[in-house]
Short mmCIF file of C-alpha atoms in Angstrom, two decimals:
data_model
loop_
_atom_site.label_atom_id
_atom_site.label_comp_id
_atom_site.label_asym_id
_atom_site.label_seq_id
_atom_site.Cartn_x
_atom_site.Cartn_y
_atom_site.Cartn_z
CA MET A 1 61.79 -70.72 -20.51
CA ASP A 2 58.87 -72.76 -19.22
CA LYS A 3 58.90 -70.84 -15.90
CA LEU A 4 58.84 -67.53 -17.78
CA THR A 5 55.93 -68.73 -19.93
CA ALA A 6 54.06 -69.90 -16.81
CA ILE A 7 54.58 -66.51 -15.14
CA LEU A 8 53.36 -64.64 -18.25
CA LYS A 9 50.29 -66.82 -18.42
CA ASN A 10 49.51 -66.51 -14.72
CA VAL A 11 46.20 -64.65 -14.32
CA TRP A 12 47.31 -62.77 -11.23
CA PHE A 13 50.47 -61.54 -12.99
CA ARG A 14 48.29 -60.27 -15.86
CA ARG A 15 45.95 -58.57 -13.39
CA SER A 16 48.88 -56.88 -11.72
CA VAL A 17 50.11 -55.61 -15.05
CA ALA A 18 46.57 -54.42 -15.88
CA VAL A 19 46.54 -52.40 -12.62
CA LEU A 20 49.96 -51.02 -13.48
CA CYS A 21 48.61 -49.83 -16.84
CA TRP A 22 46.41 -47.33 -14.98
CA GLY A 23 49.65 -45.42 -14.48
CA TYR A 24 49.48 -44.68 -18.21
CA THR A 25 45.99 -43.33 -17.70
CA ALA A 26 47.27 -41.04 -14.94
CA PHE A 27 50.11 -39.97 -17.23
CA LEU A 28 47.67 -38.96 -19.95
CA ILE A 29 45.57 -36.98 -17.45
CA TRP A 30 48.79 -35.12 -16.56
CA VAL A 31 49.48 -34.47 -20.23
CA ALA A 32 45.93 -33.13 -20.68
CA TRP A 33 46.46 -30.82 -17.73
CA LEU A 34 49.71 -29.52 -19.22
CA CYS A 35 48.00 -28.91 -22.57
CA PHE A 36 45.23 -27.06 -20.78
CA GLY A 37 47.17 -24.55 -18.73
CA PHE A 38 50.80 -24.41 -19.84
CA HIS A 39 52.99 -23.06 -22.56
CA PHE A 40 55.59 -25.60 -23.82
CA GLU A 41 59.18 -24.60 -24.38
CA PHE A 42 61.59 -27.33 -25.48
CA GLU A 43 65.37 -27.33 -25.41
CA ASN A 44 65.50 -30.15 -27.95
CA PRO A 45 62.14 -31.43 -29.07
CA ALA A 46 63.31 -34.42 -31.11
CA PRO A 47 64.68 -36.54 -28.25
CA LEU A 48 61.70 -35.61 -26.08
CA PHE A 49 59.31 -36.74 -28.78
CA VAL A 50 61.17 -40.05 -29.09
CA LEU A 51 60.90 -40.56 -25.31
CA TYR A 52 57.16 -39.65 -25.39
CA LEU A 53 56.64 -42.06 -28.28
CA PHE A 54 58.46 -44.85 -26.46
CA VAL A 55 56.24 -44.39 -23.38
CA ASN A 56 53.13 -44.69 -25.54
CA ILE A 57 54.40 -47.74 -27.37
CA ALA A 58 55.46 -49.47 -24.14
CA ALA A 59 52.08 -48.73 -22.60
CA PHE A 60 50.28 -50.05 -25.66
CA GLY A 61 52.24 -53.30 -25.43
CA LEU A 62 51.23 -53.80 -21.81
CA LEU A 63 47.60 -52.96 -22.58
CA VAL A 64 47.53 -55.48 -25.42
CA PHE A 65 49.14 -58.08 -23.15
CA THR A 66 46.31 -57.62 -20.62
CA ARG A 67 43.46 -56.99 -23.09
CA LYS A 68 41.42 -59.90 -21.72
CA GLN A 69 41.46 -58.54 -18.15
CA VAL A 70 38.40 -56.63 -16.97
CA ILE A 71 40.65 -53.97 -15.47
CA THR A 72 42.11 -53.21 -18.89
CA GLN A 73 38.69 -53.33 -20.50
CA VAL A 74 37.47 -50.62 -18.14
CA ASN A 75 40.65 -48.66 -18.83
CA ALA A 76 39.98 -48.97 -22.59
CA TYR A 77 36.66 -47.16 -22.11
CA VAL A 78 38.12 -44.41 -19.90
CA LEU A 79 41.07 -43.55 -22.12
CA PRO A 80 39.05 -42.10 -25.06
CA ILE A 81 37.68 -39.34 -22.80
CA ILE A 82 41.20 -38.39 -21.76
CA ALA A 83 42.40 -38.52 -25.36
CA PHE A 84 39.55 -36.19 -26.30
CA LEU A 85 40.66 -33.69 -23.68
CA ILE A 86 44.22 -33.82 -24.99
CA LEU A 87 42.85 -33.22 -28.52
CA ILE A 88 40.89 -30.16 -27.42
CA PHE A 89 43.32 -28.61 -24.97
CA GLY A 90 46.37 -29.29 -27.12
CA PHE A 91 44.73 -28.62 -30.49
CA GLY A 92 47.44 -28.04 -33.07
CA LYS A 93 50.16 -29.80 -31.08
CA TRP A 94 49.89 -33.00 -33.11
CA PHE A 95 53.14 -34.44 -31.84
CA ILE A 96 51.45 -34.59 -28.42
CA ILE A 97 48.01 -35.69 -29.65
CA ALA A 98 48.85 -38.36 -32.21
CA PRO A 99 50.61 -41.08 -30.09
CA PRO A 100 48.03 -41.44 -27.32
CA LEU A 101 45.17 -41.09 -29.82
CA ALA A 102 46.57 -44.00 -31.86
CA VAL A 103 46.97 -46.08 -28.73
CA VAL A 104 43.41 -45.38 -27.59
CA ILE A 105 41.83 -46.19 -30.95
CA ALA A 106 43.79 -49.42 -31.37
CA LEU A 107 43.10 -50.55 -27.81
CA PHE A 108 39.41 -49.87 -28.13
CA PHE A 109 39.07 -52.37 -30.98
CA ILE A 110 41.59 -54.89 -29.62
CA ASN A 111 40.30 -55.33 -26.08
CA LYS A 112 38.13 -58.41 -25.51
CA SER A 113 35.07 -56.77 -23.97
CA ASN A 114 31.43 -57.28 -24.89
CA GLU A 115 30.87 -56.42 -28.57
CA THR A 116 27.48 -54.83 -27.95
CA LEU A 117 28.93 -52.53 -25.27
CA LYS A 118 31.86 -51.76 -27.56
CA THR A 119 29.48 -50.79 -30.37
CA VAL A 120 27.37 -48.50 -28.19
CA LEU A 121 30.31 -46.76 -26.53
CA GLY A 122 32.17 -46.60 -29.84
CA THR A 123 29.26 -44.74 -31.41
CA MET A 124 29.08 -42.32 -28.48
CA TYR A 125 32.80 -41.66 -28.52
CA LEU A 126 32.77 -41.15 -32.30
CA LEU A 127 30.03 -38.52 -31.94
CA MET A 128 31.95 -36.95 -29.07
CA PHE A 129 35.12 -36.60 -31.15
CA VAL A 130 33.39 -35.37 -34.33
CA ILE A 131 30.92 -32.94 -32.73
CA GLY A 132 33.39 -31.78 -30.09
CA THR A 133 36.20 -31.13 -32.58
CA VAL A 134 33.92 -29.35 -35.06
CA GLY A 135 32.39 -27.24 -32.26
CA PHE A 136 35.83 -26.36 -30.91
CA ILE A 137 37.08 -25.31 -34.36
CA ALA A 138 33.97 -23.17 -34.84
CA MET A 139 34.49 -21.59 -31.42
CA ARG A 140 38.11 -20.77 -32.26
CA MET A 141 37.03 -19.15 -35.53
CA PHE A 142 34.87 -16.69 -33.62
CA MET A 143 36.79 -16.36 -30.32
CA GLY A 144 40.36 -17.14 -31.31
CA ASN A 145 42.60 -19.16 -29.02
CA ILE A 146 40.97 -19.82 -25.67
CA THR A 147 42.99 -19.40 -22.51
CA PHE A 148 41.84 -19.16 -18.88
CA THR A 149 42.97 -15.91 -17.26
CA LEU A 150 42.13 -14.09 -14.05
CA ASP A 151 40.07 -10.90 -14.12
CA GLU A 152 40.24 -8.00 -11.68
CA SER A 153 38.08 -9.80 -9.15
CA GLY A 154 40.38 -12.81 -9.14
CA SER A 155 37.92 -15.16 -10.86
CA PHE A 156 38.66 -17.21 -13.94
CA SER A 157 37.61 -15.83 -17.30
CA LEU A 158 38.09 -16.78 -20.92
CA SER A 159 40.72 -14.90 -22.95
CA ASP A 160 41.79 -15.17 -26.56
CA LEU A 161 45.54 -15.31 -25.93
CA ASP A 162 47.36 -16.66 -28.98
CA PRO A 163 50.56 -18.57 -28.05
CA SER A 164 51.96 -17.79 -31.47
CA LEU A 165 51.90 -14.04 -30.61
CA ARG A 166 53.90 -14.54 -27.42
CA ASP A 167 57.23 -12.68 -27.64
CA PRO A 168 59.90 -15.40 -27.27
CA ASP A 169 62.64 -12.85 -26.61
CA TYR A 170 60.89 -11.12 -23.70
CA GLU A 171 60.48 -12.40 -20.16
CA ASN A 172 60.70 -10.12 -17.12
CA VAL A 173 61.13 -12.32 -14.04
CA SER A 174 60.73 -10.96 -10.52
CA GLU A 175 63.64 -10.96 -8.12
CA SER A 176 62.33 -13.99 -6.23
CA GLY A 177 61.68 -15.91 -9.44
CA ASP A 178 58.07 -16.57 -8.37
CA TYR A 179 56.48 -14.37 -11.01
CA ARG A 180 57.20 -13.26 -14.55
CA VAL A 181 55.85 -10.73 -16.97
CA VAL A 182 55.40 -11.80 -20.59
CA ARG A 183 54.05 -9.90 -23.55
CA TYR A 184 52.01 -10.61 -26.63
CA ILE A 185 52.44 -8.51 -29.78
CA THR A 186 49.42 -8.15 -32.03
CA SER A 187 49.14 -6.38 -35.38
CA THR A 188 46.06 -4.60 -36.74
CA GLY A 189 46.90 -3.20 -40.11
CA ASP A 190 49.91 -0.91 -39.68
CA ARG A 191 49.35 -0.58 -35.93
CA LYS A 192 51.03 -2.90 -33.45
CA THR A 193 50.05 -3.24 -29.80
CA VAL A 194 51.79 -4.98 -26.94
CA SER A 195 49.88 -6.58 -24.07
CA TYR A 196 51.59 -7.53 -20.80
CA TYR A 197 50.53 -10.39 -18.56
CA VAL A 198 51.91 -11.59 -15.24
CA GLU A 199 52.25 -15.33 -14.72
CA CYS A 200 52.99 -17.46 -11.68
CA ALA A 201 56.43 -18.81 -12.54
CA LYS A 202 56.69 -20.91 -9.34
CA GLU A 203 53.98 -23.19 -10.70
CA ASP A 204 55.94 -24.11 -13.84
CA VAL A 205 56.54 -27.78 -14.48
CA LYS A 206 59.95 -29.09 -15.45
CA ILE A 207 60.00 -31.90 -17.98
CA PRO A 208 62.93 -33.69 -19.63
CA LEU A 209 64.59 -31.37 -22.16
CA GLY A 210 62.05 -28.59 -21.61
CA VAL A 211 59.75 -26.66 -19.34
CA CYS A 212 56.01 -26.12 -19.19
CA LYS A 213 55.26 -22.53 -18.23
CA ARG A 214 52.05 -21.88 -16.38
CA VAL A 215 49.69 -19.73 -18.48
CA ALA A 216 46.27 -20.54 -16.98
CA GLY A 217 45.47 -17.97 -14.38
CA CYS A 218 47.70 -15.25 -15.82
CA ARG A 219 46.59 -11.68 -15.24
CA HIS A 220 46.50 -8.82 -17.72
CA ILE A 221 48.54 -5.82 -16.63
CA HIS A 222 48.84 -3.32 -19.46
CA THR A 223 48.26 -2.76 -23.14
CA ALA A 224 50.00 -0.07 -25.16
CA ALA A 225 50.95 0.84 -28.68
CA LEU A 226 54.28 -0.70 -29.71
CA THR A 227 56.68 2.05 -30.70
CA ASP A 228 59.99 0.60 -29.61
CA ILE A 229 60.54 -3.17 -29.28
CA ASN A 230 63.30 -2.55 -26.72
CA TYR A 231 61.20 -0.28 -24.49
CA ASP A 232 59.81 -2.02 -21.43
CA HIS A 233 56.60 -0.63 -19.99
CA VAL A 234 56.74 -2.84 -16.89
CA LYS A 235 59.34 -3.07 -14.11
CA TRP A 236 59.56 -5.07 -10.90
CA SER A 237 60.25 -3.54 -7.54
CA THR A 238 59.77 -4.30 -3.84
CA GLN A 239 57.65 -2.45 -1.27
CA LYS A 240 56.87 -2.89 2.40
CA VAL A 241 53.18 -3.84 2.59
CA ASN A 242 51.78 -4.44 6.07
CA GLY A 243 55.33 -4.79 7.31
CA LYS A 244 56.17 -7.49 4.75
CA THR A 245 58.48 -7.10 1.77
CA THR A 246 56.31 -7.61 -1.29
CA GLU A 247 57.13 -7.67 -4.99
CA VAL A 248 55.17 -5.01 -6.85
CA LEU A 249 54.96 -3.75 -10.41
CA TYR A 250 55.64 -0.36 -11.90
CA VAL A 251 53.61 0.16 -15.08
CA GLU A 252 54.65 3.27 -17.00
CA GLY A 253 56.18 4.55 -13.76
CA ILE A 254 52.94 4.09 -11.78
CA LEU A 255 52.97 1.69 -8.83
CA ARG A 256 50.80 -1.39 -9.27
CA GLU A 257 50.52 -4.12 -6.65
CA ASN A 258 51.40 -7.66 -7.64
CA PRO A 259 47.94 -8.95 -8.68
CA TYR A 260 48.74 -12.43 -7.39
CA LEU A 261 49.34 -11.10 -3.88
CA ILE A 262 46.51 -8.56 -3.51
CA LYS A 263 44.09 -11.03 -1.95
CA LYS A 264 46.78 -12.43 0.30
CA ILE A 265 47.76 -8.99 1.55
CA ASP A 266 44.13 -8.02 2.11
CA ALA A 267 43.53 -11.23 4.06
CA GLU A 268 46.61 -10.59 6.19
CA SER A 269 45.59 -7.00 6.85
CA SER A 270 42.04 -7.99 7.72
CA SER A 271 43.22 -10.74 10.05
CA SER A 272 45.65 -8.41 11.72
CA SER A 273 42.97 -5.73 12.13
CA SER A 274 40.53 -8.29 13.57
CA SER A 275 43.18 -9.54 15.95
CA SER A 276 44.01 -5.99 17.02
CA SER A 277 40.32 -5.21 17.57
CA THR A 278 39.97 -8.37 19.58
CA SER A 279 42.95 -7.50 21.73
CA SER A 280 41.68 -3.96 22.21
CA SER A 281 38.25 -5.22 23.24
CA SER A 282 39.81 -7.64 25.71
CA THR A 283 41.97 -4.84 27.10
CA SER A 284 38.94 -2.57 27.54
CA SER A 285 36.93 -5.33 29.23
CA SER A 286 39.80 -6.07 31.62
CA SER A 287 40.20 -2.38 32.46
CA SER A 288 36.45 -2.02 33.11
CA SER A 289 36.48 -5.04 35.40
CA SER A 290 39.45 -3.68 37.32
CA SER A 291 37.77 -0.29 37.71
CA SER A 292 34.61 -1.93 39.03
CA SER A 293 36.59 -3.96 41.54
CA SER A 294 38.41 -0.84 42.74
CA ALA A 295 35.06 0.94 43.16
CA GLU A 296 33.84 -1.83 45.42
#
């Protein structure tokens, strides 16, 4: 027992644990990224929430254990920024937001750093949370849900995709499984419209008892009036493009290239054309040199 107490009181052991606690910081950054660009689908949310809660409680215990270490004190001032990102990106998903937010607030007051610094940073973080949250709510009131999509030029743009309007019974996955088409059903009075988006399924993230489906970077394909819920406006097919089998889309019977592969195909075609032009120029130069030598 005395040996265990001596180990726990050893300053280097506490410093090692404090460094290990930065793994929790990395974990929260990962959670913020998932909240930012992914749609959560859970097989059984209750056990997953218990596991998530256990991770936060265990991390809090280690952070309290090392609260006198400078490494943990620095960590205590970094974590509020990450918690704020989780709050904004995952707004409404309180089962994800609440545990780390409680850990961050408690750790901020418990850590043994300078009180003046704690007061100054605490005031700044309080303003960040209040103003940021109010501003985000106001933005959502005017713009709706904010999701990053890709426009026709391939650059990121803001879209008002509402995850609650996503059709849970529809998912059209390509033959390779790399891409999927999803649809959102919106109602305006008596009129319903359906909007199709293609997502990069190969960038999904598997989590215990669920999956996070990549939404950020999705591309709009088609919007039409909803007349029959069972009618599918979009179909997958394959075509030979530049000698390579490529998955393409048929929208209302009209061929549309896979928007995720357009740039790649263009790059391949341009590189092949440049290589062919280079080879032709080298051939012409060699033929001219041979003709000049024969003339001599």
